[in-house]
XYZ file of C-alpha atoms in Angstrom:
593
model
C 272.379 83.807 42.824
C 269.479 83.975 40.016
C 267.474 86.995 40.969
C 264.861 85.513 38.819
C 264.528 82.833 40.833
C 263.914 81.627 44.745
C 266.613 79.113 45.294
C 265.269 75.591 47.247
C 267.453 76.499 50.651
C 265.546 79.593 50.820
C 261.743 77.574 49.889
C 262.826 74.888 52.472
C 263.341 77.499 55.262
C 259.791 79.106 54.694
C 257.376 77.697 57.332
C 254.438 79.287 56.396
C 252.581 81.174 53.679
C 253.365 84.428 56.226
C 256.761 83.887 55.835
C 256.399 83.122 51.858
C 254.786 86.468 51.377
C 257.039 88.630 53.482
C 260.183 87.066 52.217
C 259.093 88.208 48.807
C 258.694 91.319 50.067
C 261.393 92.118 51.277
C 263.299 90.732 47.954
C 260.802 93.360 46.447
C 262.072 96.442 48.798
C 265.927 95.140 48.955
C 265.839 95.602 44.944
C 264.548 99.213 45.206
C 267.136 99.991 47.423
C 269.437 98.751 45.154
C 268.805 100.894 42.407
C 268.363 104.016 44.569
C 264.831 104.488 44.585
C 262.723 104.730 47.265
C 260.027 102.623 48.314
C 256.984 103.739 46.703
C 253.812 104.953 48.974
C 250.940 104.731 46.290
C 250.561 101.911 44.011
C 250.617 104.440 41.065
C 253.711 104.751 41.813
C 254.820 101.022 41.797
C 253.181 100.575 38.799
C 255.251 103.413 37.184
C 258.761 101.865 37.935
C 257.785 98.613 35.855
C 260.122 100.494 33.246
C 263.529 99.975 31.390
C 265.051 101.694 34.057
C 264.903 99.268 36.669
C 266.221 96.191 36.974
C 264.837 93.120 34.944
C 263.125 91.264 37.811
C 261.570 94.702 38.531
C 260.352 94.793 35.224
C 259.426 91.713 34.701
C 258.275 90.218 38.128
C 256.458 87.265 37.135
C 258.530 84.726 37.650
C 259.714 86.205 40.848
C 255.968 85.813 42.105
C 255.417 82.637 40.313
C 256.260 80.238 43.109
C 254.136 82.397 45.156
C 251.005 82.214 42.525
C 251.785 78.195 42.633
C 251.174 77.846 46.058
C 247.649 78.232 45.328
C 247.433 74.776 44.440
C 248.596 73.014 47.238
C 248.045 75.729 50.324
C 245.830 73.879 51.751
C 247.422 70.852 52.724
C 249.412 72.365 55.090
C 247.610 75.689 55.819
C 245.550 76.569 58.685
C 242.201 78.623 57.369
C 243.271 81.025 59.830
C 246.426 81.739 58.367
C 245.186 82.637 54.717
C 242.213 84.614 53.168
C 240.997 83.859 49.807
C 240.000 85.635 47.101
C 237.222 83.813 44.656
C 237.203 84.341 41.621
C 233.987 83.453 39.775
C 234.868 82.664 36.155
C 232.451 85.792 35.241
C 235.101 87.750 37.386
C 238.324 89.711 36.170
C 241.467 91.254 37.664
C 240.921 95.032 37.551
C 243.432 97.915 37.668
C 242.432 98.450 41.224
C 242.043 95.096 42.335
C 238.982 92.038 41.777
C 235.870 93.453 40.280
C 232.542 91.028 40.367
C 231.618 92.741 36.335
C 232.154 90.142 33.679
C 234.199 90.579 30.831
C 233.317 92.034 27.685
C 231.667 88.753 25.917
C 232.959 87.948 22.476
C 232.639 90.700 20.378
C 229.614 90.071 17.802
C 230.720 89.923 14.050
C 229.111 93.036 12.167
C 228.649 94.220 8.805
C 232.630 95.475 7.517
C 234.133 94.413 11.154
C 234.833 93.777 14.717
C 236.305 95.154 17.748
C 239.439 92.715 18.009
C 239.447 89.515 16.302
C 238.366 86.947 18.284
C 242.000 85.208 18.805
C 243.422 88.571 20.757
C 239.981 87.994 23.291
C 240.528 84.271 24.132
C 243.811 85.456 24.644
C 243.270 87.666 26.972
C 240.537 85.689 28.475
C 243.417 82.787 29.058
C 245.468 85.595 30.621
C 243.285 86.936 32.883
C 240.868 83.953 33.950
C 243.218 82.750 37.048
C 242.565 81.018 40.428
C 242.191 82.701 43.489
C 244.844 84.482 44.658
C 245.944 83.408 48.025
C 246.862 86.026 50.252
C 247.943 86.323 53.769
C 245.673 87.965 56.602
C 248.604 89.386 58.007
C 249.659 91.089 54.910
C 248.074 94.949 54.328
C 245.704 95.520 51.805
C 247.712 97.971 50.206
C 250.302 95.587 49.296
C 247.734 93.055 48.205
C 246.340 95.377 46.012
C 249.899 96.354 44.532
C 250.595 93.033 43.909
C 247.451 91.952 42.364
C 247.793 95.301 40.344
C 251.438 94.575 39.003
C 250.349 91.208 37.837
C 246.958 92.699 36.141
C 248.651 95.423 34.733
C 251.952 93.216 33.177
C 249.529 90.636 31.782
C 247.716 93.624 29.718
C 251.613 94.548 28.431
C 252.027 91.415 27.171
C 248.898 90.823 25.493
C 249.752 94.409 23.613
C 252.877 93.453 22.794
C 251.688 90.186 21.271
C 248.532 92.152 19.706
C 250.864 94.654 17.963
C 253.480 91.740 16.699
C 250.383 90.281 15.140
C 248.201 93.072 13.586
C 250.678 95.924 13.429
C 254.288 95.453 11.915
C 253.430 97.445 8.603
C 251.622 100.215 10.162
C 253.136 100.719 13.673
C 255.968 99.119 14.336
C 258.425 99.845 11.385
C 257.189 103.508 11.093
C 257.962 103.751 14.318
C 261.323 102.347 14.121
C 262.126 105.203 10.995
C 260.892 107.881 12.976
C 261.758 107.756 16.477
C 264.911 105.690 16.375
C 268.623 106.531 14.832
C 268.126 103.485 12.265
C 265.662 105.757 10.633
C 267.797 108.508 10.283
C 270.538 106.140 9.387
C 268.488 104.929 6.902
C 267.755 108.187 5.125
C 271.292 109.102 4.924
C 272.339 105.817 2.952
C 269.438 105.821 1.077
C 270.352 109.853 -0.406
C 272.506 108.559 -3.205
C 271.288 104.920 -3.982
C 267.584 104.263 -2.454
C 266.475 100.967 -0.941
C 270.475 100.607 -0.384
C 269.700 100.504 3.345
C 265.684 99.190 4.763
C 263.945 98.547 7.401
C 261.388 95.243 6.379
C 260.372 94.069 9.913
C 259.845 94.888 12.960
C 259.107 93.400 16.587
C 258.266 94.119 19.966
C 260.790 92.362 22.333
C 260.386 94.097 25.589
C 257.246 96.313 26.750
C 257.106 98.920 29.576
C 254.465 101.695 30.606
C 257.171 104.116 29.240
C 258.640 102.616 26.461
C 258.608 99.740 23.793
C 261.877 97.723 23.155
C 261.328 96.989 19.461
C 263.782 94.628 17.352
C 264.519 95.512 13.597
C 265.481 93.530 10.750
C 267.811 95.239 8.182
C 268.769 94.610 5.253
C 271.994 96.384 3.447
C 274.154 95.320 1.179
C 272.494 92.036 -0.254
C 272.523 90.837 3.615
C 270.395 91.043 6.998
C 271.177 92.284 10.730
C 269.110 92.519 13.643
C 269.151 95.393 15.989
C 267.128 96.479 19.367
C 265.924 100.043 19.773
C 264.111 101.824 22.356
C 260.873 103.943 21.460
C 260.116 106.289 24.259
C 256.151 106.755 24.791
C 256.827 110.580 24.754
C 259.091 110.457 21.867
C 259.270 113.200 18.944
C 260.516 112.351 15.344
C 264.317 112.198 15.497
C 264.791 114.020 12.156
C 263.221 117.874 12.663
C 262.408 117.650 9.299
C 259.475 115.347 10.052
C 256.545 116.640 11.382
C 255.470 116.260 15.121
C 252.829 116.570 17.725
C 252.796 118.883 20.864
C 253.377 116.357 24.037
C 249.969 115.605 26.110
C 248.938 117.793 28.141
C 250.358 116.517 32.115
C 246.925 117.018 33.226
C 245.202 114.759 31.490
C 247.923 112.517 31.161
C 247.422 112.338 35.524
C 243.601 112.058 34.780
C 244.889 108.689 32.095
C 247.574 107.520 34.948
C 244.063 106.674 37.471
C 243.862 103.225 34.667
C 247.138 102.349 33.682
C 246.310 100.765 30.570
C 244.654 104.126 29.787
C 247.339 105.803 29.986
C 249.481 103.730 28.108
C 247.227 103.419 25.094
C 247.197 107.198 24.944
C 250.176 107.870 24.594
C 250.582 105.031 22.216
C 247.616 107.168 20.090
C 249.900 110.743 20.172
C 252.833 108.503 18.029
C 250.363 106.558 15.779
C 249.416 110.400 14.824
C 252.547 111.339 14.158
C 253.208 108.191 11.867
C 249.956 108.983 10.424
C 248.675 105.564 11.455
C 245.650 106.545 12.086
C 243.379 103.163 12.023
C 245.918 101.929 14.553
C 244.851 105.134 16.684
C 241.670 104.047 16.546
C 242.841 100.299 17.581
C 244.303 101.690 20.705
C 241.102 103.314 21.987
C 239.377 99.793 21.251
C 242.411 97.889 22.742
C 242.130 100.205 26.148
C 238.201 98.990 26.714
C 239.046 95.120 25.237
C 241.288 95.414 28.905
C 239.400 96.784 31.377
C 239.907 100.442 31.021
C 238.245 103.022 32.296
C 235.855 102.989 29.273
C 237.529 106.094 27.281
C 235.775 106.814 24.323
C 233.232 103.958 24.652
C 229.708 104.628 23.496
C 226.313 102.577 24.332
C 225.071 99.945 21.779
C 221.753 100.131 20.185
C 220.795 103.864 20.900
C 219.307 103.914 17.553
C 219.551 107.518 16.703
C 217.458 107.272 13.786
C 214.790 106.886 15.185
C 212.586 110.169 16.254
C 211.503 110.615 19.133
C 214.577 108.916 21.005
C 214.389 107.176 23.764
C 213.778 108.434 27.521
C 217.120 106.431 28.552
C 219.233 107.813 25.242
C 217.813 111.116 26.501
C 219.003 110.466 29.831
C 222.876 109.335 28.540
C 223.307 112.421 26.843
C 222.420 114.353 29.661
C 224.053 112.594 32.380
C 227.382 112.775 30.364
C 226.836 116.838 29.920
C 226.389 117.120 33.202
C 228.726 115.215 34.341
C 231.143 117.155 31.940
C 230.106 120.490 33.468
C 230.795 119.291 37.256
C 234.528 118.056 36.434
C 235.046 121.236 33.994
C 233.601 123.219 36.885
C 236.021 121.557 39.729
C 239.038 122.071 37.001
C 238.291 125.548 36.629
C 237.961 126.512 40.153
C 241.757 125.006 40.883
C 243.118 126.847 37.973
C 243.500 123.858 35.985
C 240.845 125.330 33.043
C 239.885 128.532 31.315
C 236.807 129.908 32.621
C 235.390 129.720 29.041
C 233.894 126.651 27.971
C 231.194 125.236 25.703
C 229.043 121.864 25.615
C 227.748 120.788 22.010
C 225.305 117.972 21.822
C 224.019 117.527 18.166
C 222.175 114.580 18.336
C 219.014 114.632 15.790
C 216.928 116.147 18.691
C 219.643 118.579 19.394
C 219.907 119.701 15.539
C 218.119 122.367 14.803
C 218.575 121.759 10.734
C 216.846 118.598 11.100
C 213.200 118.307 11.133
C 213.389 115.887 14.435
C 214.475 119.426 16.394
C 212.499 119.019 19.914
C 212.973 122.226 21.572
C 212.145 120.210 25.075
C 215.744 118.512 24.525
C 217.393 121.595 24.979
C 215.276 122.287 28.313
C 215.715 118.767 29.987
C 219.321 118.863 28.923
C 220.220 122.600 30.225
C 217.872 121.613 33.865
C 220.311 118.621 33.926
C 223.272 120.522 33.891
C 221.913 123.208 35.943
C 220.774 120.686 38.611
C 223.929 118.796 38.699
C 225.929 121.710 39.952
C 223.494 123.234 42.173
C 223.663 119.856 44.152
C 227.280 121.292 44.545
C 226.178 124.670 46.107
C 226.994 126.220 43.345
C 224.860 129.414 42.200
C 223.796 129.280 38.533
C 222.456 131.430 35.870
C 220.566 129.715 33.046
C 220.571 132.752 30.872
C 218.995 132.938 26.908
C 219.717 135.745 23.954
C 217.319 138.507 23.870
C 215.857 140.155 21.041
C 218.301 142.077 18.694
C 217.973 143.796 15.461
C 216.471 146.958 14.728
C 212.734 148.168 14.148
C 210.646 145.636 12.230
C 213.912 143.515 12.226
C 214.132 142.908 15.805
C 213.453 139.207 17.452
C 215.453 136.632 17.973
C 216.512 133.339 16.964
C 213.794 130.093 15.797
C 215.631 127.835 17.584
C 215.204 129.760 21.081
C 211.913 131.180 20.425
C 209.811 130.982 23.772
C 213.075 129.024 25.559
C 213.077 131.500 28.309
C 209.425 131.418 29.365
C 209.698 127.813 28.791
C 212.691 127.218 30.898
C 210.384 128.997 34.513
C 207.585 127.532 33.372
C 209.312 123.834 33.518
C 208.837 120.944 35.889
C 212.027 122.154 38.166
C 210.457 119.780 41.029
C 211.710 122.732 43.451
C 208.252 122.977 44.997
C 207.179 122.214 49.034
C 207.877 118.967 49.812
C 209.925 117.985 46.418
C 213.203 116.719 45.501
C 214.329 120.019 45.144
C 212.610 122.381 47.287
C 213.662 125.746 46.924
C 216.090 125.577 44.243
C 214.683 127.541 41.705
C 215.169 131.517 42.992
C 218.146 130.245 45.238
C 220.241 128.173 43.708
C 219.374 127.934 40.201
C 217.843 131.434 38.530
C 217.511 132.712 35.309
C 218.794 135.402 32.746
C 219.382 137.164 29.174
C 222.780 137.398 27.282
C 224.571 140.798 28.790
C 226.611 142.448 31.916
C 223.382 143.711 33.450
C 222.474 139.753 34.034
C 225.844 138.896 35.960
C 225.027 139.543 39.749
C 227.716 139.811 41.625
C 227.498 139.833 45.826
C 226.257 142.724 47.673
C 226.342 143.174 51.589
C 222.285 143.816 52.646
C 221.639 146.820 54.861
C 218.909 146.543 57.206
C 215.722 144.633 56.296
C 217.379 143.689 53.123
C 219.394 140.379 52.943
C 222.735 139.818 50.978
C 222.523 139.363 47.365
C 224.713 135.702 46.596
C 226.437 136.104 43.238
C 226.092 133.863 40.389
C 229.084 131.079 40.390
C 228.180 129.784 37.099
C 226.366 130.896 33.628
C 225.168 128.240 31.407
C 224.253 130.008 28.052
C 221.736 128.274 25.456
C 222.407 128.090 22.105
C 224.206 131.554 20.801
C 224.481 132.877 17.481
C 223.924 135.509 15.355
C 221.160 136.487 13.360
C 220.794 137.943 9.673
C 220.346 141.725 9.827
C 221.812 145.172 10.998
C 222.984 144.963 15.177
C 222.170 141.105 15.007
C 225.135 139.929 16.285
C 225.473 138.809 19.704
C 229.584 139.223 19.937
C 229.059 142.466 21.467
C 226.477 141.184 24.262
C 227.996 138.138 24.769
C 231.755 139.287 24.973
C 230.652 141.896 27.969
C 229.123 138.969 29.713
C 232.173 136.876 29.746
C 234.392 139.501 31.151
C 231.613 140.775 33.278
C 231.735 137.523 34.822
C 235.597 137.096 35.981
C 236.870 134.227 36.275
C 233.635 132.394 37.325
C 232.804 129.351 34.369
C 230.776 130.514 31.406
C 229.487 127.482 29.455
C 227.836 127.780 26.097
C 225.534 125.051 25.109
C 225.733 124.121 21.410
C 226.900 127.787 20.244
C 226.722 128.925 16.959
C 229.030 132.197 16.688
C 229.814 132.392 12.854
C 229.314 135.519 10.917
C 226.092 136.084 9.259
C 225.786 138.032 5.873
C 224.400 141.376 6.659
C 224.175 144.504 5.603
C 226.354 147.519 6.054
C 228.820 145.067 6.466
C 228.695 144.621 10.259
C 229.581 140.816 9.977
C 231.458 140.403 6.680
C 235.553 141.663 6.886
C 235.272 144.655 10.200
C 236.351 142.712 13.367
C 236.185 139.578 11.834
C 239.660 138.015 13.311
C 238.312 139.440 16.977
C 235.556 137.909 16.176
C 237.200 134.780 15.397
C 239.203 134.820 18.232
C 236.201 134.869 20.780
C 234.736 132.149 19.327
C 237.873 129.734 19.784
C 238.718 130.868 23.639
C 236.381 128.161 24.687
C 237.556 125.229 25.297
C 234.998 122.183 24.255
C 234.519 119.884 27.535
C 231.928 118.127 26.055
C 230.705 116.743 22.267
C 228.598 114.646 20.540
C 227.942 115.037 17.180
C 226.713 112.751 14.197
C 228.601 111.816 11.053
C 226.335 111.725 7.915
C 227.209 110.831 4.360
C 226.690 114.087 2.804
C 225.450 117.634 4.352
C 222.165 117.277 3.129
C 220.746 114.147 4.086
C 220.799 113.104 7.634
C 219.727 109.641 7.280
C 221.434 106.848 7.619
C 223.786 108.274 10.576
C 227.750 107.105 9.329
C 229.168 107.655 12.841
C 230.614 110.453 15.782
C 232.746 112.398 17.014
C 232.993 112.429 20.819
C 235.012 114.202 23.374
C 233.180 112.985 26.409
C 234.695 114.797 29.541
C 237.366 117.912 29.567
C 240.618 115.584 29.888
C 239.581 112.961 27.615
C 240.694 112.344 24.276
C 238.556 113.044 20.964
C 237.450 110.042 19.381
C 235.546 109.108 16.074
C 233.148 106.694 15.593
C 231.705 104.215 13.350
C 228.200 103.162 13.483
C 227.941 99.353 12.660
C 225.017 97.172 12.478
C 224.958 93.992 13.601
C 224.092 90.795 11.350
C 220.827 89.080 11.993
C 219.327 92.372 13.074
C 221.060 92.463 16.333
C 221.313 95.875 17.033
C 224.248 98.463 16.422
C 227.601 99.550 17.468
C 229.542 102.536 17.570
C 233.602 101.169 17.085
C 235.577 103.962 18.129
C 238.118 104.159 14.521
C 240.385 107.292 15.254
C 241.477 109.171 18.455
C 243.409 112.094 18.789
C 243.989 115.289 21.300
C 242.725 117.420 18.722
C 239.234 117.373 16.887
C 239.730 115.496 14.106
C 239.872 116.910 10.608
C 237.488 115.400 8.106
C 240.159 114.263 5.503
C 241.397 112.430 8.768
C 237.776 111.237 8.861
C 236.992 110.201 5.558
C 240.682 108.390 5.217
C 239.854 106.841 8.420
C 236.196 105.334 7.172
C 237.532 104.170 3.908
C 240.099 101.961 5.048
């Protein structure tokens, strides 16, 4: 018997819709069995074993459910309302990775200057995919299996509109590189091709099959004045099957989990680590754009019409950057405290307010942004220590930095709203307190005795803006490096730090401890960036784009700023993605394409 297919004996013998949806079911479980895996418990887990390694109606289970989808259209007729529940679905609806969300879909993209997100064909596609008719489903049936099922069907129609999106727009740049690099015709290739090149090629490539684990990709070869056709399978986690090629560490398992909550997400991400290694980087930069264009979690995405360029920003730009710090912090912070993240972390935010090279340098930025932060994780009873460099140099030398001149009176003297009767009564002195760069400033607990009470100890240290200064014991390594061990293992975040050497003399910053120095500086681990892309180093006007990492597990990702025709405002099209911060040759290669 087909497995593909419910035979009529079996149709005739249903009675009801009940009995539809738990013969289907069971077909589902019985073919589990069969291939000795156990029935899954979390729908994460379903939607992992739509792989190679199943069987083909497991992988492909549309046209098991098919019949089942068709009932919708004639349910009715012989359906009691009692015996189904429906599901609308308002044409300004979509399927979601975790089930029917009431958001619209991303209208069609607006044309700008030099480009688009994905040309308008892949969209109606996808809007043709994903548009359907209510689901029927029974009231009998769980929601947990509802869910799965409407999840499986979501998540296979996003496959196959990336398979068809990368048969159409990437054959050159994805597909055949990745047939010569992570498959044995590449390797067969460069052995024929030692003696006598283009003996033995590769000219096209095609994706046949498509799983959350692997692509099925068939090649066309030609050798020998004739052609031949063979299938390969590219692994998602793959590394180049020559070691002569160059490779990529695998992703991190931790944020590869954190990717797994939106499969799509995780898919496209992995997808990004082998367009690196094929150094197709505009396709990276496709996949981050691909993973919004179908529902994603949003990775990488950046408002529209922030308008950057303009001085003073807006309260609600202001308010973006800072909820995405603080947000930042909180899940860095959580990480942290289950051992999943170094204790040493730093947040740079270098938007023209945030810069202090540029002229549009508001020092009440820095504030809002650092009472944000601080805010957000004392509403997690969580002590913290907002703590500022103190003077340093030596006799008429000594001060301290421009950029945090007056920060610390500044930051008790601001609108903390932690009076009687406010939002946050009695946070300021409790839960939030402040500090200077040292040991001396880490408090630690202490029992009381008597009339005194116990002394909490800090659980976190936000630090503003380090760096070193020009001059003779002007560098804040020393201060700065006793903190961080004073502290433990409890978080240390610096906010946009700025720990290069400065030319002094007697040599204090120039060779003498420079690689310790160096060191320091790269044990934190960025959880949070934004920071502008201008044409040259001295002009900061107009802005050229971004590079974001906008949470601790998510991917870096560089940016293009756009504007749209007809003055209709701007964009920000994410055009490269990558685990690492990108290097500006990467950049500029990127931009120029």
């Amino acid at each position: 018997m087909n497995q593909l297919a419910l035979p009529m004996y079996v149709l005739s013998s249903l009675t009801s819709i009940d009995q539809f949806i738990l013969f289907i079911i069971r077909r589902v479980a019985a073919g589990v069995r069969c291939n000795n895996i156990r029935p899954p418990d979390h729908p994460e887990v379903l939607m992992s074993m739509v792989s190679h390694k199943t069987s083909k109606w497991l992988r492909n289970p549309l046209p098991l459910l098919m019949p089942f989808f068709a009932l919708q259209y004639f349910a009715s007729g012989f359906c009691t309302p009692s015996s189904v529940s429906r599901l609308s679905v308002a044409k300004n609806h979509r399927v979601g990775e975790y089930g029917l969300r009431s958001s619209p879909m991303p209208a069609e993209v607006e044309k700008t200057e030099g480009g688009k997100y994905l040309d308008e064909k892949q969209v109606r596609l996808h809007s043709d995919l994903c548009y359907r008719r209510p689901f029927l489903v029974s009231s009998q049936i769980s929601d947990v299996i509802r869910m799965q099922l409407i999840q499986i069907h979501s998540f296979v129609i996003k496959l196959e509109f990336c398979k068809a999106y990368l048969n159409e727009h990437h054959k050159s740049d994805v597909l055949i590189p990745f047939t010569n690099a992570f498959s044995e015709l590449g390797a067969t290739s460069a052995k024929k091709n030692m003696w006598m090149g283009g003996s033995y090629s590769i000219v096209d490539a095609e994706v046949t099959d498509i799983s959350c684990n692997a692509i099925q990709i068939e090649a066309t070869i030609e050798e020998g004045g004739g052609s031949k056709k063979e299938k390969v399978m590219v692994s998602l986690d793959s590394d180049p099957v020559s070691r002569k090629d160059p490779t990529l560490p695998q992703i991190d398992p931790l944020k590869l989990k954190h990717a797994s909550k939106t499969p799509i997400d995780n898919f496209c991400r992995r997808m990004i680590r082998l367009c690196n290694i094929v150094k197709a980087y505009e396709a990276a930069g496709k996949m981050i754009q691909m993973g919004v264009q179908l529902g994603g979690a949003g990775v990488g995405k950046l408002h529209d019409d922030m308008y950057l360029n303009q001085v003073p920003h807006n309260r609600y730009v202001r308010k973006y950057f800072y909820d995405m710090a603080a947000e930042a912090a909180l899940d860095a912070t959580v990480l942290c405290s289950n051992k999943q993240l170094t204790n040493r972390m730093k947040i740079t935010a270098m938007f023209p307010e945030m810069n202090p090279s540029m002229d549009s340098y508001r020092i009440g930025t820095l504030l809002e942004l650092a009472r944000s932060i601080a805010i957000k994780l004392a509403e997690q009873n969580l002590r913290v220590r907002v703590c500022v460099q103190g003077s340093m140099g030596v006799g008429i030398f000594t001060g301290v930095p421009k950029q945090l001149n007056g920060v610390h009176t500044l930051l008790q003297r601001m609108d903390w709203e932690s009076g009687p009767g406010e939002e946050n009564e009695g946070m300021v002195g409790d839960y939030v307190n402040f500090g200077f760069v040292g040991k001396e400033h880490v408090i630690d607990f202490k029992s009381g005795d008597g009339d005194n009470p116990d002394t909490q100890q800090d659980d976190v240290f936000i630090i503003l803006c380090p760096q070193n200064m020009i001059g003779v014991e002007s560098s804040i390594f020393g201060r700065l490096s006793e903190m961080v061990d004073a502290a433990g293992d409890r978080p240390v975040i610096l906010v946009n730090p700025e720990l290069t050497d400065k030319v002094s003399s007697q040599g204090q910053q120039s060779v003498r401890g420079r690689q310790q120095r160096l060191d320091f500086e790269n044990s934190f681990e960025t959880i949070f960036q934004f920071k502008n892309i201008y044409f040259s180093g001295t002009s900061y006007f107009p802005i050229l784009g971004s590079v974001v990492k906008l949470g601790p597990l998510e991917p870096w990702v560089a940016h293009q700023r756009r504007d749209l025709v007809n003055d209709g405002g701007e964009v920000y099209l994410p055009m490269y993605a990558s685990e690492t911060m990108p290097e500006s040759e990467v950049l500029m290669t990127t931009f120029s394409q």
